Amino acid sequence: MARHIKIFDTTLRDGEQSAGCSMSSAEKLTIVRELLRLKVDIIEAGFPASSPGDFASVQEIAAFVANQAVVCALARAVAADVEAAGEALTKAQRGRIHTGLGVSPCHLKDKLNMSEDDALNSAVGAVKLARNYTDDVQFFAEDAGRANKTYLARVLEAVIQAGATTINVPDTTGALLPHQYGELISWLLAHVKGASEVTVAVHCHNDLGMATASSIAGVLAGASQVECTINGIGERAGNAALEEVAVALDLHGEEMGVECNISLGKLTRASRLVMSISGMKLSPHKAVVGANAFAHSSGIHQDGVLKNPRTYEIIDPVRVGARPTQIVLTGRSGRAALKHSLAELGYDLDEASFLQVHERFVSLADKKAQMYDEDLEALMAEHGRSQDALWKLSVLQVSCGTPKKATATIELEGPGGKKCTTHAFGTGPIDATFKAIDELVKAPQADLLRFAVQAITRGSDALGEVSVQLSNEQGQVFSGRGADGDIIVSSAKAYLNAINRLLAWNKA
Ligand code: KIV
Ligand code: ZN
């Protein structure tokens, strides 16, 4: 039978300790609702002795959670802290006090100014006091990662005897390599009397970017509780990320002989919520929940995932509540990706049309960082307009600025595929372009009624769509549109589109 790994979420306590991330009681309660949906086993709600606000918030969370999860309150190994934690948890149906102190030489000497024996006595005293409030007492040996192993074992043995039911072995500074942390857990399980009768918890910080790896190493070594935060928020470089731990246990649980309760489908939603409440933005490449975690951009990868997502995805995005595999169209995308994206938008092109659109796509994607659905729609509209056009734009070069007049050199493909070129001056590049078109097309006289430019997508490299309206001598109005990354080119296309309509009307 698989060993159950309890997930202890400390987003509201260790997570909230990250710089600039304090949360109101109402915000904490919103996160608690999400943690319950995720089915975490234990919620560390706060540190009641730290402020009246934290005390009240722990009280509120304890009452709200009822028996849906264990609610835990942090306390240093001093009587006032333990009492505050105990009182804040009065309404908890399953309350846990988490008390402890630093055990490494540096914490003992420089932070606590205590001898090893005094610290051990404080630890035992705090655990005994906590047991007056609840049977569920967790002890943390802060900075266990850098502690003297023999002393650490002595402290843990003493607190187990005093009534601790969970012993937490934090790598508070994230100093250890995963295999070293795993070895520490194995060693403690072998050398601390009573350790196998209580829960051993892992609590890893991410200073070397190894918090998740170390936590998993701890589980492999026999730990049965992982302490983590949503999005890995926490002091300095943060804590182990709950979503990474949960997915790793899901993917490798069978071979590790373990399982956990986390409802994976709620991970993305929980991540977004914590990001918006805490203000801690995620990097796009953050594992499991980053914006690009399931985005494929290079042509080779896109071709692979379109054939079978497993070629480049070990996690099914839908399983963790994310949008399905995203194909990000860029200049590096291949034909398969473009065909797939067009099909998703409902376009089914014959091979000849597809090749024309692809050629246009490549030249646009070369200039733009990313092609969005709106860009593809504009591309297809442009393709449709060019199909029956009498006059098409082949080349446009403009020179403008100050103090000289603007000039436009243009090449058009006219009826029968004939190419012709000219250049014209104007007050600006658009005026010069329109004059050059007029000179080549020689359309009947028409007035420009409207000229409007609009960005199709975000960013300064967005496609610009131009719409124009012309009116002929009979008062008939002809609209034209054009889209391109260069708004002078868009203008030329829009103007030609309106002229082509005017010429078609004349012919009819
Ligand atoms: O990192 C740490 O040691 C802690 C303890 C308070 C558990 O957060
Ligand atoms: Zn911590």
PDB file of C-alpha atoms in Angstrom, residues 123-408:
ATOM      1  CA  ALA A 123      12.141  22.926  23.376  1.00  0.00           C
ATOM      2  CA  VAL A 124      10.879  20.254  25.781  1.00  0.00           C
ATOM      3  CA  GLY A 125       9.089  22.867  27.921  1.00  0.00           C
ATOM      4  CA  ALA A 126       7.348  24.384  24.885  1.00  0.00           C
ATOM      5  CA  VAL A 127       6.168  20.990  23.617  1.00  0.00           C
ATOM      6  CA  LYS A 128       4.839  20.031  27.049  1.00  0.00           C
ATOM      7  CA  LEU A 129       3.012  23.341  27.355  1.00  0.00           C
ATOM      8  CA  ALA A 130       1.553  22.943  23.866  1.00  0.00           C
ATOM      9  CA  ARG A 131       0.240  19.498  24.771  1.00  0.00           C
ATOM     10  CA  ASN A 132      -1.997  21.220  27.371  1.00  0.00           C
ATOM     11  CA  TYR A 133      -3.877  22.768  24.447  1.00  0.00           C
ATOM     12  CA  THR A 134      -3.887  19.967  21.872  1.00  0.00           C
ATOM     13  CA  ASP A 135      -2.702  16.417  21.254  1.00  0.00           C
ATOM     14  CA  ASP A 136      -1.376  17.495  17.865  1.00  0.00           C
ATOM     15  CA  VAL A 137       1.997  19.170  18.503  1.00  0.00           C
ATOM     16  CA  GLN A 138       4.664  19.705  15.865  1.00  0.00           C
ATOM     17  CA  PHE A 139       8.215  20.638  16.733  1.00  0.00           C
ATOM     18  CA  PHE A 140      10.524  22.495  14.322  1.00  0.00           C
ATOM     19  CA  ALA A 141      14.283  22.281  14.649  1.00  0.00           C
ATOM     20  CA  GLU A 142      15.127  25.502  12.847  1.00  0.00           C
ATOM     21  CA  ASP A 143      18.252  25.396  10.671  1.00  0.00           C
ATOM     22  CA  ALA A 144      18.440  21.608  11.083  1.00  0.00           C
ATOM     23  CA  GLY A 145      20.286  21.530   7.750  1.00  0.00           C
ATOM     24  CA  ARG A 146      23.335  23.148   9.349  1.00  0.00           C
ATOM     25  CA  ALA A 147      22.991  21.642  12.826  1.00  0.00           C
ATOM     26  CA  ASN A 148      25.304  19.225  14.543  1.00  0.00           C
ATOM     27  CA  LYS A 149      23.598  15.901  13.770  1.00  0.00           C
ATOM     28  CA  THR A 150      24.157  14.341  17.185  1.00  0.00           C
ATOM     29  CA  TYR A 151      22.721  17.363  18.977  1.00  0.00           C
ATOM     30  CA  LEU A 152      19.808  17.526  16.524  1.00  0.00           C
ATOM     31  CA  ALA A 153      19.011  13.882  17.239  1.00  0.00           C
ATOM     32  CA  ARG A 154      19.170  14.547  20.998  1.00  0.00           C
ATOM     33  CA  VAL A 155      16.681  17.439  20.705  1.00  0.00           C
ATOM     34  CA  LEU A 156      14.295  15.498  18.497  1.00  0.00           C
ATOM     35  CA  GLU A 157      14.360  12.483  20.772  1.00  0.00           C
ATOM     36  CA  ALA A 158      13.617  14.703  23.773  1.00  0.00           C
ATOM     37  CA  VAL A 159      10.684  16.503  22.129  1.00  0.00           C
ATOM     38  CA  ILE A 160       9.173  13.194  20.970  1.00  0.00           C
ATOM     39  CA  GLN A 161       9.345  12.005  24.545  1.00  0.00           C
ATOM     40  CA  ALA A 162       7.751  15.269  25.653  1.00  0.00           C
ATOM     41  CA  GLY A 163       4.779  14.641  23.349  1.00  0.00           C
ATOM     42  CA  ALA A 164       5.591  15.999  19.875  1.00  0.00           C
ATOM     43  CA  THR A 165       3.646  14.043  17.253  1.00  0.00           C
ATOM     44  CA  THR A 166       5.380  15.559  14.223  1.00  0.00           C
ATOM     45  CA  ILE A 167       9.052  16.485  13.972  1.00  0.00           C
ATOM     46  CA  ASN A 168       9.926  19.062  11.342  1.00  0.00           C
ATOM     47  CA  VAL A 169      13.496  19.088   9.986  1.00  0.00           C
ATOM     48  CA  PRO A 170      13.824  22.425   8.154  1.00  0.00           C
ATOM     49  CA  ASP A 171      16.630  23.253   5.784  1.00  0.00           C
ATOM     50  CA  THR A 172      15.904  26.839   6.774  1.00  0.00           C
ATOM     51  CA  THR A 173      18.661  28.366   4.658  1.00  0.00           C
ATOM     52  CA  GLY A 174      18.339  25.970   1.705  1.00  0.00           C
ATOM     53  CA  ALA A 175      21.997  25.071   2.202  1.00  0.00           C
ATOM     54  CA  LEU A 176      21.905  21.341   1.523  1.00  0.00           C
ATOM     55  CA  LEU A 177      22.044  19.452  -1.737  1.00  0.00           C
ATOM     56  CA  PRO A 178      19.066  17.114  -2.209  1.00  0.00           C
ATOM     57  CA  HIS A 179      21.087  13.956  -1.545  1.00  0.00           C
ATOM     58  CA  GLN A 180      22.545  15.480   1.648  1.00  0.00           C
ATOM     59  CA  TYR A 181      19.068  16.393   2.880  1.00  0.00           C
ATOM     60  CA  GLY A 182      17.797  12.893   2.071  1.00  0.00           C
ATOM     61  CA  GLU A 183      20.716  11.379   3.970  1.00  0.00           C
ATOM     62  CA  LEU A 184      19.932  13.597   6.979  1.00  0.00           C
ATOM     63  CA  ILE A 185      16.323  12.364   7.072  1.00  0.00           C
ATOM     64  CA  SER A 186      17.431   8.705   6.755  1.00  0.00           C
ATOM     65  CA  TRP A 187      20.009   9.180   9.478  1.00  0.00           C
ATOM     66  CA  LEU A 188      17.476  10.781  11.837  1.00  0.00           C
ATOM     67  CA  LEU A 189      14.954   8.000  11.202  1.00  0.00           C
ATOM     68  CA  ALA A 190      17.648   5.469  12.076  1.00  0.00           C
ATOM     69  CA  HIS A 191      19.110   7.264  15.096  1.00  0.00           C
ATOM     70  CA  VAL A 192      16.278   9.148  16.837  1.00  0.00           C
ATOM     71  CA  LYS A 193      14.379   6.932  19.233  1.00  0.00           C
ATOM     72  CA  GLY A 194      10.651   7.176  18.516  1.00  0.00           C
ATOM     73  CA  ALA A 195      11.118   8.870  15.100  1.00  0.00           C
ATOM     74  CA  SER A 196       9.370   6.085  13.241  1.00  0.00           C
ATOM     75  CA  GLU A 197       6.305   6.434  15.508  1.00  0.00           C
ATOM     76  CA  VAL A 198       5.805  10.127  14.702  1.00  0.00           C
ATOM     77  CA  THR A 199       5.478  12.023  11.436  1.00  0.00           C
ATOM     78  CA  VAL A 200       8.748  13.318  10.008  1.00  0.00           C
ATOM     79  CA  ALA A 201       8.235  16.546   8.066  1.00  0.00           C
ATOM     80  CA  VAL A 202      10.436  18.136   5.419  1.00  0.00           C
ATOM     81  CA  HIS A 203      10.592  21.930   5.127  1.00  0.00           C
ATOM     82  CA  CYS A 204      13.021  23.176   2.476  1.00  0.00           C
ATOM     83  CA  HIS A 205      13.928  26.671   1.362  1.00  0.00           C
ATOM     84  CA  ASN A 206      14.935  27.476  -2.179  1.00  0.00           C
ATOM     85  CA  ASP A 207      18.193  29.413  -1.792  1.00  0.00           C
ATOM     86  CA  LEU A 208      19.952  27.051  -4.223  1.00  0.00           C
ATOM     87  CA  GLY A 209      16.832  26.458  -6.310  1.00  0.00           C
ATOM     88  CA  MET A 210      16.583  22.953  -4.868  1.00  0.00           C
ATOM     89  CA  ALA A 211      13.674  23.175  -2.435  1.00  0.00           C
ATOM     90  CA  THR A 212      11.411  20.834  -4.398  1.00  0.00           C
ATOM     91  CA  ALA A 213      14.238  18.391  -5.159  1.00  0.00           C
ATOM     92  CA  SER A 214      15.307  18.292  -1.503  1.00  0.00           C
ATOM     93  CA  SER A 215      11.716  17.795  -0.332  1.00  0.00           C
ATOM     94  CA  ILE A 216      11.334  14.831  -2.678  1.00  0.00           C
ATOM     95  CA  ALA A 217      14.684  13.445  -1.493  1.00  0.00           C
ATOM     96  CA  GLY A 218      13.338  13.721   2.064  1.00  0.00           C
ATOM     97  CA  VAL A 219      10.195  11.805   1.106  1.00  0.00           C
ATOM     98  CA  LEU A 220      12.299   9.100  -0.561  1.00  0.00           C
ATOM     99  CA  ALA A 221      14.240   8.845   2.680  1.00  0.00           C
ATOM    100  CA  GLY A 222      11.063   8.233   4.675  1.00  0.00           C
ATOM    101  CA  ALA A 223       9.495  11.600   5.528  1.00  0.00           C
ATOM    102  CA  SER A 224       5.676  11.649   5.438  1.00  0.00           C
ATOM    103  CA  GLN A 225       4.884  15.359   5.450  1.00  0.00           C
ATOM    104  CA  VAL A 226       5.990  18.011   2.969  1.00  0.00           C
ATOM    105  CA  GLU A 227       5.792  21.685   3.919  1.00  0.00           C
ATOM    106  CA  CYS A 228       5.356  23.998   0.966  1.00  0.00           C
ATOM    107  CA  THR A 229       3.666  27.119  -0.367  1.00  0.00           C
ATOM    108  CA  ILE A 230       1.644  27.910  -3.469  1.00  0.00           C
ATOM    109  CA  ASN A 231       3.970  29.300  -6.170  1.00  0.00           C
ATOM    110  CA  GLY A 232       6.868  28.646  -3.782  1.00  0.00           C
ATOM    111  CA  ILE A 233       6.487  32.057  -2.151  1.00  0.00           C
ATOM    112  CA  GLY A 234       8.392  32.564   1.081  1.00  0.00           C
ATOM    113  CA  GLU A 235      11.393  34.133   2.772  1.00  0.00           C
ATOM    114  CA  ARG A 236      14.230  35.105   0.374  1.00  0.00           C
ATOM    115  CA  ALA A 237      14.163  32.626  -2.544  1.00  0.00           C
ATOM    116  CA  GLY A 238      11.020  31.030  -1.155  1.00  0.00           C
ATOM    117  CA  ASN A 239       9.877  27.579  -0.072  1.00  0.00           C
ATOM    118  CA  ALA A 240       9.262  24.362  -1.962  1.00  0.00           C
ATOM    119  CA  ALA A 241       6.375  24.993  -4.358  1.00  0.00           C
ATOM    120  CA  LEU A 242       3.248  22.990  -3.538  1.00  0.00           C
ATOM    121  CA  GLU A 243       2.329  22.571  -7.206  1.00  0.00           C
ATOM    122  CA  GLU A 244       5.778  21.160  -8.064  1.00  0.00           C
ATOM    123  CA  VAL A 245       5.752  18.749  -5.134  1.00  0.00           C
ATOM    124  CA  ALA A 246       2.206  17.570  -5.890  1.00  0.00           C
ATOM    125  CA  VAL A 247       2.908  16.964  -9.584  1.00  0.00           C
ATOM    126  CA  ALA A 248       6.225  15.233  -8.853  1.00  0.00           C
ATOM    127  CA  LEU A 249       4.465  12.931  -6.382  1.00  0.00           C
ATOM    128  CA  ASP A 250       1.749  12.280  -8.936  1.00  0.00           C
ATOM    129  CA  LEU A 251       4.200  11.462 -11.736  1.00  0.00           C
ATOM    130  CA  HIS A 252       6.597   9.404  -9.646  1.00  0.00           C
ATOM    131  CA  GLY A 253       4.358   8.319  -6.761  1.00  0.00           C
ATOM    132  CA  GLU A 254       4.010   4.763  -7.943  1.00  0.00           C
ATOM    133  CA  GLU A 255       7.733   4.092  -8.173  1.00  0.00           C
ATOM    134  CA  MET A 256       8.263   5.907  -4.854  1.00  0.00           C
ATOM    135  CA  GLY A 257       5.439   3.980  -3.163  1.00  0.00           C
ATOM    136  CA  VAL A 258       3.703   7.184  -2.023  1.00  0.00           C
ATOM    137  CA  GLU A 259       0.581   9.199  -2.752  1.00  0.00           C
ATOM    138  CA  CYS A 260      -0.931  12.522  -1.677  1.00  0.00           C
ATOM    139  CA  ASN A 261      -4.451  13.961  -1.655  1.00  0.00           C
ATOM    140  CA  ILE A 262      -3.919  17.079  -3.737  1.00  0.00           C
ATOM    141  CA  SER A 263      -6.586  17.768  -6.311  1.00  0.00           C
ATOM    142  CA  LEU A 264      -4.269  18.544  -9.218  1.00  0.00           C
ATOM    143  CA  GLY A 265      -6.948  20.151 -11.382  1.00  0.00           C
ATOM    144  CA  LYS A 266      -7.170  23.069  -8.931  1.00  0.00           C
ATOM    145  CA  LEU A 267      -3.451  23.933  -9.031  1.00  0.00           C
ATOM    146  CA  THR A 268      -3.495  26.574 -11.753  1.00  0.00           C
ATOM    147  CA  ARG A 269      -6.453  28.376 -10.239  1.00  0.00           C
ATOM    148  CA  ALA A 270      -4.828  28.377  -6.767  1.00  0.00           C
ATOM    149  CA  SER A 271      -1.612  29.691  -8.262  1.00  0.00           C
ATOM    150  CA  ARG A 272      -3.377  32.592 -10.037  1.00  0.00           C
ATOM    151  CA  LEU A 273      -5.250  33.470  -6.860  1.00  0.00           C
ATOM    152  CA  VAL A 274      -2.117  33.567  -4.702  1.00  0.00           C
ATOM    153  CA  MET A 275      -0.287  35.529  -7.377  1.00  0.00           C
ATOM    154  CA  SER A 276      -2.987  38.177  -7.481  1.00  0.00           C
ATOM    155  CA  ILE A 277      -3.434  38.429  -3.691  1.00  0.00           C
ATOM    156  CA  SER A 278       0.257  38.351  -2.782  1.00  0.00           C
ATOM    157  CA  GLY A 279       1.362  40.531  -5.699  1.00  0.00           C
ATOM    158  CA  MET A 280       4.229  38.065  -6.245  1.00  0.00           C
ATOM    159  CA  LYS A 281       4.414  37.701 -10.020  1.00  0.00           C
ATOM    160  CA  LEU A 282       5.470  34.386 -11.517  1.00  0.00           C
ATOM    161  CA  SER A 283       8.191  34.079 -14.074  1.00  0.00           C
ATOM    162  CA  PRO A 284       6.693  32.756 -17.350  1.00  0.00           C
ATOM    163  CA  HIS A 285       8.870  29.651 -17.188  1.00  0.00           C
ATOM    164  CA  LYS A 286       7.818  28.709 -13.614  1.00  0.00           C
ATOM    165  CA  ALA A 287       7.303  24.942 -13.506  1.00  0.00           C
ATOM    166  CA  VAL A 288       3.697  23.694 -13.643  1.00  0.00           C
ATOM    167  CA  VAL A 289       1.957  27.083 -13.328  1.00  0.00           C
ATOM    168  CA  GLY A 290       4.064  29.579 -15.347  1.00  0.00           C
ATOM    169  CA  ALA A 291       2.444  31.243 -18.366  1.00  0.00           C
ATOM    170  CA  ASN A 292       4.799  29.339 -20.683  1.00  0.00           C
ATOM    171  CA  ALA A 293       4.740  26.015 -18.820  1.00  0.00           C
ATOM    172  CA  PHE A 294       2.804  24.428 -21.689  1.00  0.00           C
ATOM    173  CA  ALA A 295       3.682  26.774 -24.548  1.00  0.00           C
ATOM    174  CA  HIS A 296       5.684  25.483 -27.489  1.00  0.00           C
ATOM    175  CA  SER A 297       7.411  27.968 -29.705  1.00  0.00           C
ATOM    176  CA  SER A 298      10.048  26.336 -31.911  1.00  0.00           C
ATOM    177  CA  GLY A 299       8.999  24.645 -35.151  1.00  0.00           C
ATOM    178  CA  ILE A 300      10.529  21.273 -34.205  1.00  0.00           C
ATOM    179  CA  HIS A 301       8.754  21.186 -30.834  1.00  0.00           C
ATOM    180  CA  GLN A 302       5.461  22.348 -32.331  1.00  0.00           C
ATOM    181  CA  ASP A 303       5.598  19.656 -34.978  1.00  0.00           C
ATOM    182  CA  GLY A 304       6.276  17.073 -32.251  1.00  0.00           C
ATOM    183  CA  VAL A 305       3.495  18.091 -29.839  1.00  0.00           C
ATOM    184  CA  LEU A 306       0.976  18.326 -32.660  1.00  0.00           C
ATOM    185  CA  LYS A 307       1.764  14.707 -33.531  1.00  0.00           C
ATOM    186  CA  ASN A 308       1.775  13.640 -29.896  1.00  0.00           C
ATOM    187  CA  PRO A 309       1.908  16.046 -26.912  1.00  0.00           C
ATOM    188  CA  ARG A 310       4.040  13.528 -25.029  1.00  0.00           C
ATOM    189  CA  THR A 311       6.989  14.300 -27.297  1.00  0.00           C
ATOM    190  CA  TYR A 312       7.645  17.461 -25.266  1.00  0.00           C
ATOM    191  CA  GLU A 313       5.148  17.396 -22.382  1.00  0.00           C
ATOM    192  CA  ILE A 314       5.451  15.219 -19.294  1.00  0.00           C
ATOM    193  CA  ILE A 315       2.458  16.868 -17.642  1.00  0.00           C
ATOM    194  CA  ASP A 316      -0.975  17.067 -19.229  1.00  0.00           C
ATOM    195  CA  PRO A 317      -1.855  20.779 -18.845  1.00  0.00           C
ATOM    196  CA  VAL A 318      -5.555  20.018 -18.450  1.00  0.00           C
ATOM    197  CA  ARG A 319      -4.766  17.706 -15.542  1.00  0.00           C
ATOM    198  CA  VAL A 320      -3.318  20.636 -13.563  1.00  0.00           C
ATOM    199  CA  GLY A 321      -6.163  22.943 -14.569  1.00  0.00           C
ATOM    200  CA  ALA A 322      -4.222  24.842 -17.245  1.00  0.00           C
ATOM    201  CA  ARG A 323      -5.319  25.620 -20.807  1.00  0.00           C
ATOM    202  CA  PRO A 324      -4.505  22.827 -23.239  1.00  0.00           C
ATOM    203  CA  THR A 325      -1.126  22.791 -24.985  1.00  0.00           C
ATOM    204  CA  GLN A 326      -0.440  26.184 -26.495  1.00  0.00           C
ATOM    205  CA  ILE A 327       1.192  26.588 -29.838  1.00  0.00           C
ATOM    206  CA  VAL A 328       2.912  29.960 -29.829  1.00  0.00           C
ATOM    207  CA  LEU A 329       3.386  31.136 -33.372  1.00  0.00           C
ATOM    208  CA  THR A 330       6.655  32.943 -33.985  1.00  0.00           C
ATOM    209  CA  GLY A 331       9.129  33.259 -36.835  1.00  0.00           C
ATOM    210  CA  ARG A 332      10.492  29.836 -35.808  1.00  0.00           C
ATOM    211  CA  SER A 333       7.156  28.057 -36.215  1.00  0.00           C
ATOM    212  CA  GLY A 334       6.825  25.568 -39.002  1.00  0.00           C
ATOM    213  CA  ARG A 335       4.026  24.905 -41.488  1.00  0.00           C
ATOM    214  CA  ALA A 336       2.398  22.267 -39.290  1.00  0.00           C
ATOM    215  CA  ALA A 337       1.922  24.783 -36.488  1.00  0.00           C
ATOM    216  CA  LEU A 338       0.472  27.431 -38.809  1.00  0.00           C
ATOM    217  CA  LYS A 339      -1.904  24.914 -40.396  1.00  0.00           C
ATOM    218  CA  HIS A 340      -3.014  23.765 -36.930  1.00  0.00           C
ATOM    219  CA  SER A 341      -3.626  27.324 -35.691  1.00  0.00           C
ATOM    220  CA  LEU A 342      -5.571  28.279 -38.824  1.00  0.00           C
ATOM    221  CA  ALA A 343      -7.677  25.123 -38.514  1.00  0.00           C
ATOM    222  CA  GLU A 344      -8.414  26.020 -34.869  1.00  0.00           C
ATOM    223  CA  LEU A 345      -9.699  29.383 -36.098  1.00  0.00           C
ATOM    224  CA  GLY A 346     -11.905  27.563 -38.621  1.00  0.00           C
ATOM    225  CA  TYR A 347      -9.882  28.070 -41.839  1.00  0.00           C
ATOM    226  CA  ASP A 348      -9.527  25.117 -44.174  1.00  0.00           C
ATOM    227  CA  LEU A 349      -7.297  26.190 -47.085  1.00  0.00           C
ATOM    228  CA  ASP A 350      -6.351  24.369 -50.254  1.00  0.00           C
ATOM    229  CA  GLU A 351      -2.600  23.798 -50.662  1.00  0.00           C
ATOM    230  CA  ALA A 352      -2.051  26.723 -53.066  1.00  0.00           C
ATOM    231  CA  SER A 353      -3.823  29.215 -50.778  1.00  0.00           C
ATOM    232  CA  PHE A 354      -2.028  27.815 -47.746  1.00  0.00           C
ATOM    233  CA  LEU A 355       1.350  28.351 -49.407  1.00  0.00           C
ATOM    234  CA  GLN A 356       0.462  31.980 -50.172  1.00  0.00           C
ATOM    235  CA  VAL A 357      -0.675  32.566 -46.582  1.00  0.00           C
ATOM    236  CA  HIS A 358       2.417  30.803 -45.249  1.00  0.00           C
ATOM    237  CA  GLU A 359       4.711  33.018 -47.323  1.00  0.00           C
ATOM    238  CA  ARG A 360       2.993  36.108 -45.954  1.00  0.00           C
ATOM    239  CA  PHE A 361       3.083  34.656 -42.422  1.00  0.00           C
ATOM    240  CA  VAL A 362       6.840  34.077 -42.584  1.00  0.00           C
ATOM    241  CA  SER A 363       7.547  37.626 -43.664  1.00  0.00           C
ATOM    242  CA  LEU A 364       5.295  39.064 -40.942  1.00  0.00           C
ATOM    243  CA  ALA A 365       6.468  36.687 -38.195  1.00  0.00           C
ATOM    244  CA  ASP A 366      10.042  37.665 -38.977  1.00  0.00           C
ATOM    245  CA  LYS A 367       9.265  41.181 -37.829  1.00  0.00           C
ATOM    246  CA  LYS A 368       6.980  40.359 -34.900  1.00  0.00           C
ATOM    247  CA  ALA A 369       7.931  38.621 -31.640  1.00  0.00           C
ATOM    248  CA  GLN A 370       4.718  36.591 -31.498  1.00  0.00           C
ATOM    249  CA  MET A 371       1.755  36.083 -33.804  1.00  0.00           C
ATOM    250  CA  TYR A 372      -1.637  36.129 -32.051  1.00  0.00           C
ATOM    251  CA  ASP A 373      -4.991  34.781 -33.263  1.00  0.00           C
ATOM    252  CA  GLU A 374      -5.985  38.339 -34.214  1.00  0.00           C
ATOM    253  CA  ASP A 375      -2.892  38.561 -36.431  1.00  0.00           C
ATOM    254  CA  LEU A 376      -3.887  35.353 -38.194  1.00  0.00           C
ATOM    255  CA  GLU A 377      -7.417  36.687 -38.695  1.00  0.00           C
ATOM    256  CA  ALA A 378      -5.936  39.839 -40.242  1.00  0.00           C
ATOM    257  CA  LEU A 379      -3.640  37.714 -42.387  1.00  0.00           C
ATOM    258  CA  MET A 380      -6.587  35.683 -43.659  1.00  0.00           C
ATOM    259  CA  ALA A 381      -8.654  38.813 -44.315  1.00  0.00           C
ATOM    260  CA  GLU A 382      -5.698  40.217 -46.266  1.00  0.00           C
ATOM    261  CA  HIS A 383      -5.427  36.967 -48.194  1.00  0.00           C
ATOM    262  CA  GLY A 384      -9.156  37.109 -49.067  1.00  0.00           C
ATOM    263  CA  ARG A 385      -8.847  40.716 -50.276  1.00  0.00           C
ATOM    264  CA  SER A 386      -5.845  39.892 -52.447  1.00  0.00           C
ATOM    265  CA  GLN A 387      -7.610  36.991 -54.224  1.00  0.00           C
ATOM    266  CA  ASP A 388      -9.752  38.962 -56.673  1.00  0.00           C
ATOM    267  CA  ALA A 389      -7.848  42.262 -56.526  1.00  0.00           C
ATOM    268  CA  LEU A 390      -7.185  43.984 -59.848  1.00  0.00           C
ATOM    269  CA  TRP A 391      -4.185  45.868 -58.469  1.00  0.00           C
ATOM    270  CA  LYS A 392      -1.837  44.416 -55.856  1.00  0.00           C
ATOM    271  CA  LEU A 393       1.007  45.986 -53.918  1.00  0.00           C
ATOM    272  CA  SER A 394       4.392  44.377 -54.669  1.00  0.00           C
ATOM    273  CA  VAL A 395       6.973  46.841 -53.326  1.00  0.00           C
ATOM    274  CA  LEU A 396       6.795  50.040 -51.300  1.00  0.00           C
ATOM    275  CA  GLN A 397       9.698  52.162 -50.124  1.00  0.00           C
ATOM    276  CA  VAL A 398       9.172  55.508 -48.444  1.00  0.00           C
ATOM    277  CA  SER A 399      11.464  58.186 -47.232  1.00  0.00           C
ATOM    278  CA  CYS A 400      10.136  60.797 -44.861  1.00  0.00           C
ATOM    279  CA  GLY A 401      11.009  63.016 -41.936  1.00  0.00           C
ATOM    280  CA  THR A 402      12.143  66.575 -41.766  1.00  0.00           C
ATOM    281  CA  PRO A 403      12.983  68.938 -43.471  1.00  0.00           C
ATOM    282  CA  LYS A 404      12.638  67.265 -46.905  1.00  0.00           C
ATOM    283  CA  LYS A 405       9.350  66.245 -48.529  1.00  0.00           C
ATOM    284  CA  ALA A 406       8.287  62.618 -48.254  1.00  0.00           C
ATOM    285  CA  THR A 407       8.769  60.356 -51.275  1.00  0.00           C
ATOM    286  CA  ALA A 408       7.213  57.001 -52.048  1.00  0.00           C
TER     287      ALA A 408
END
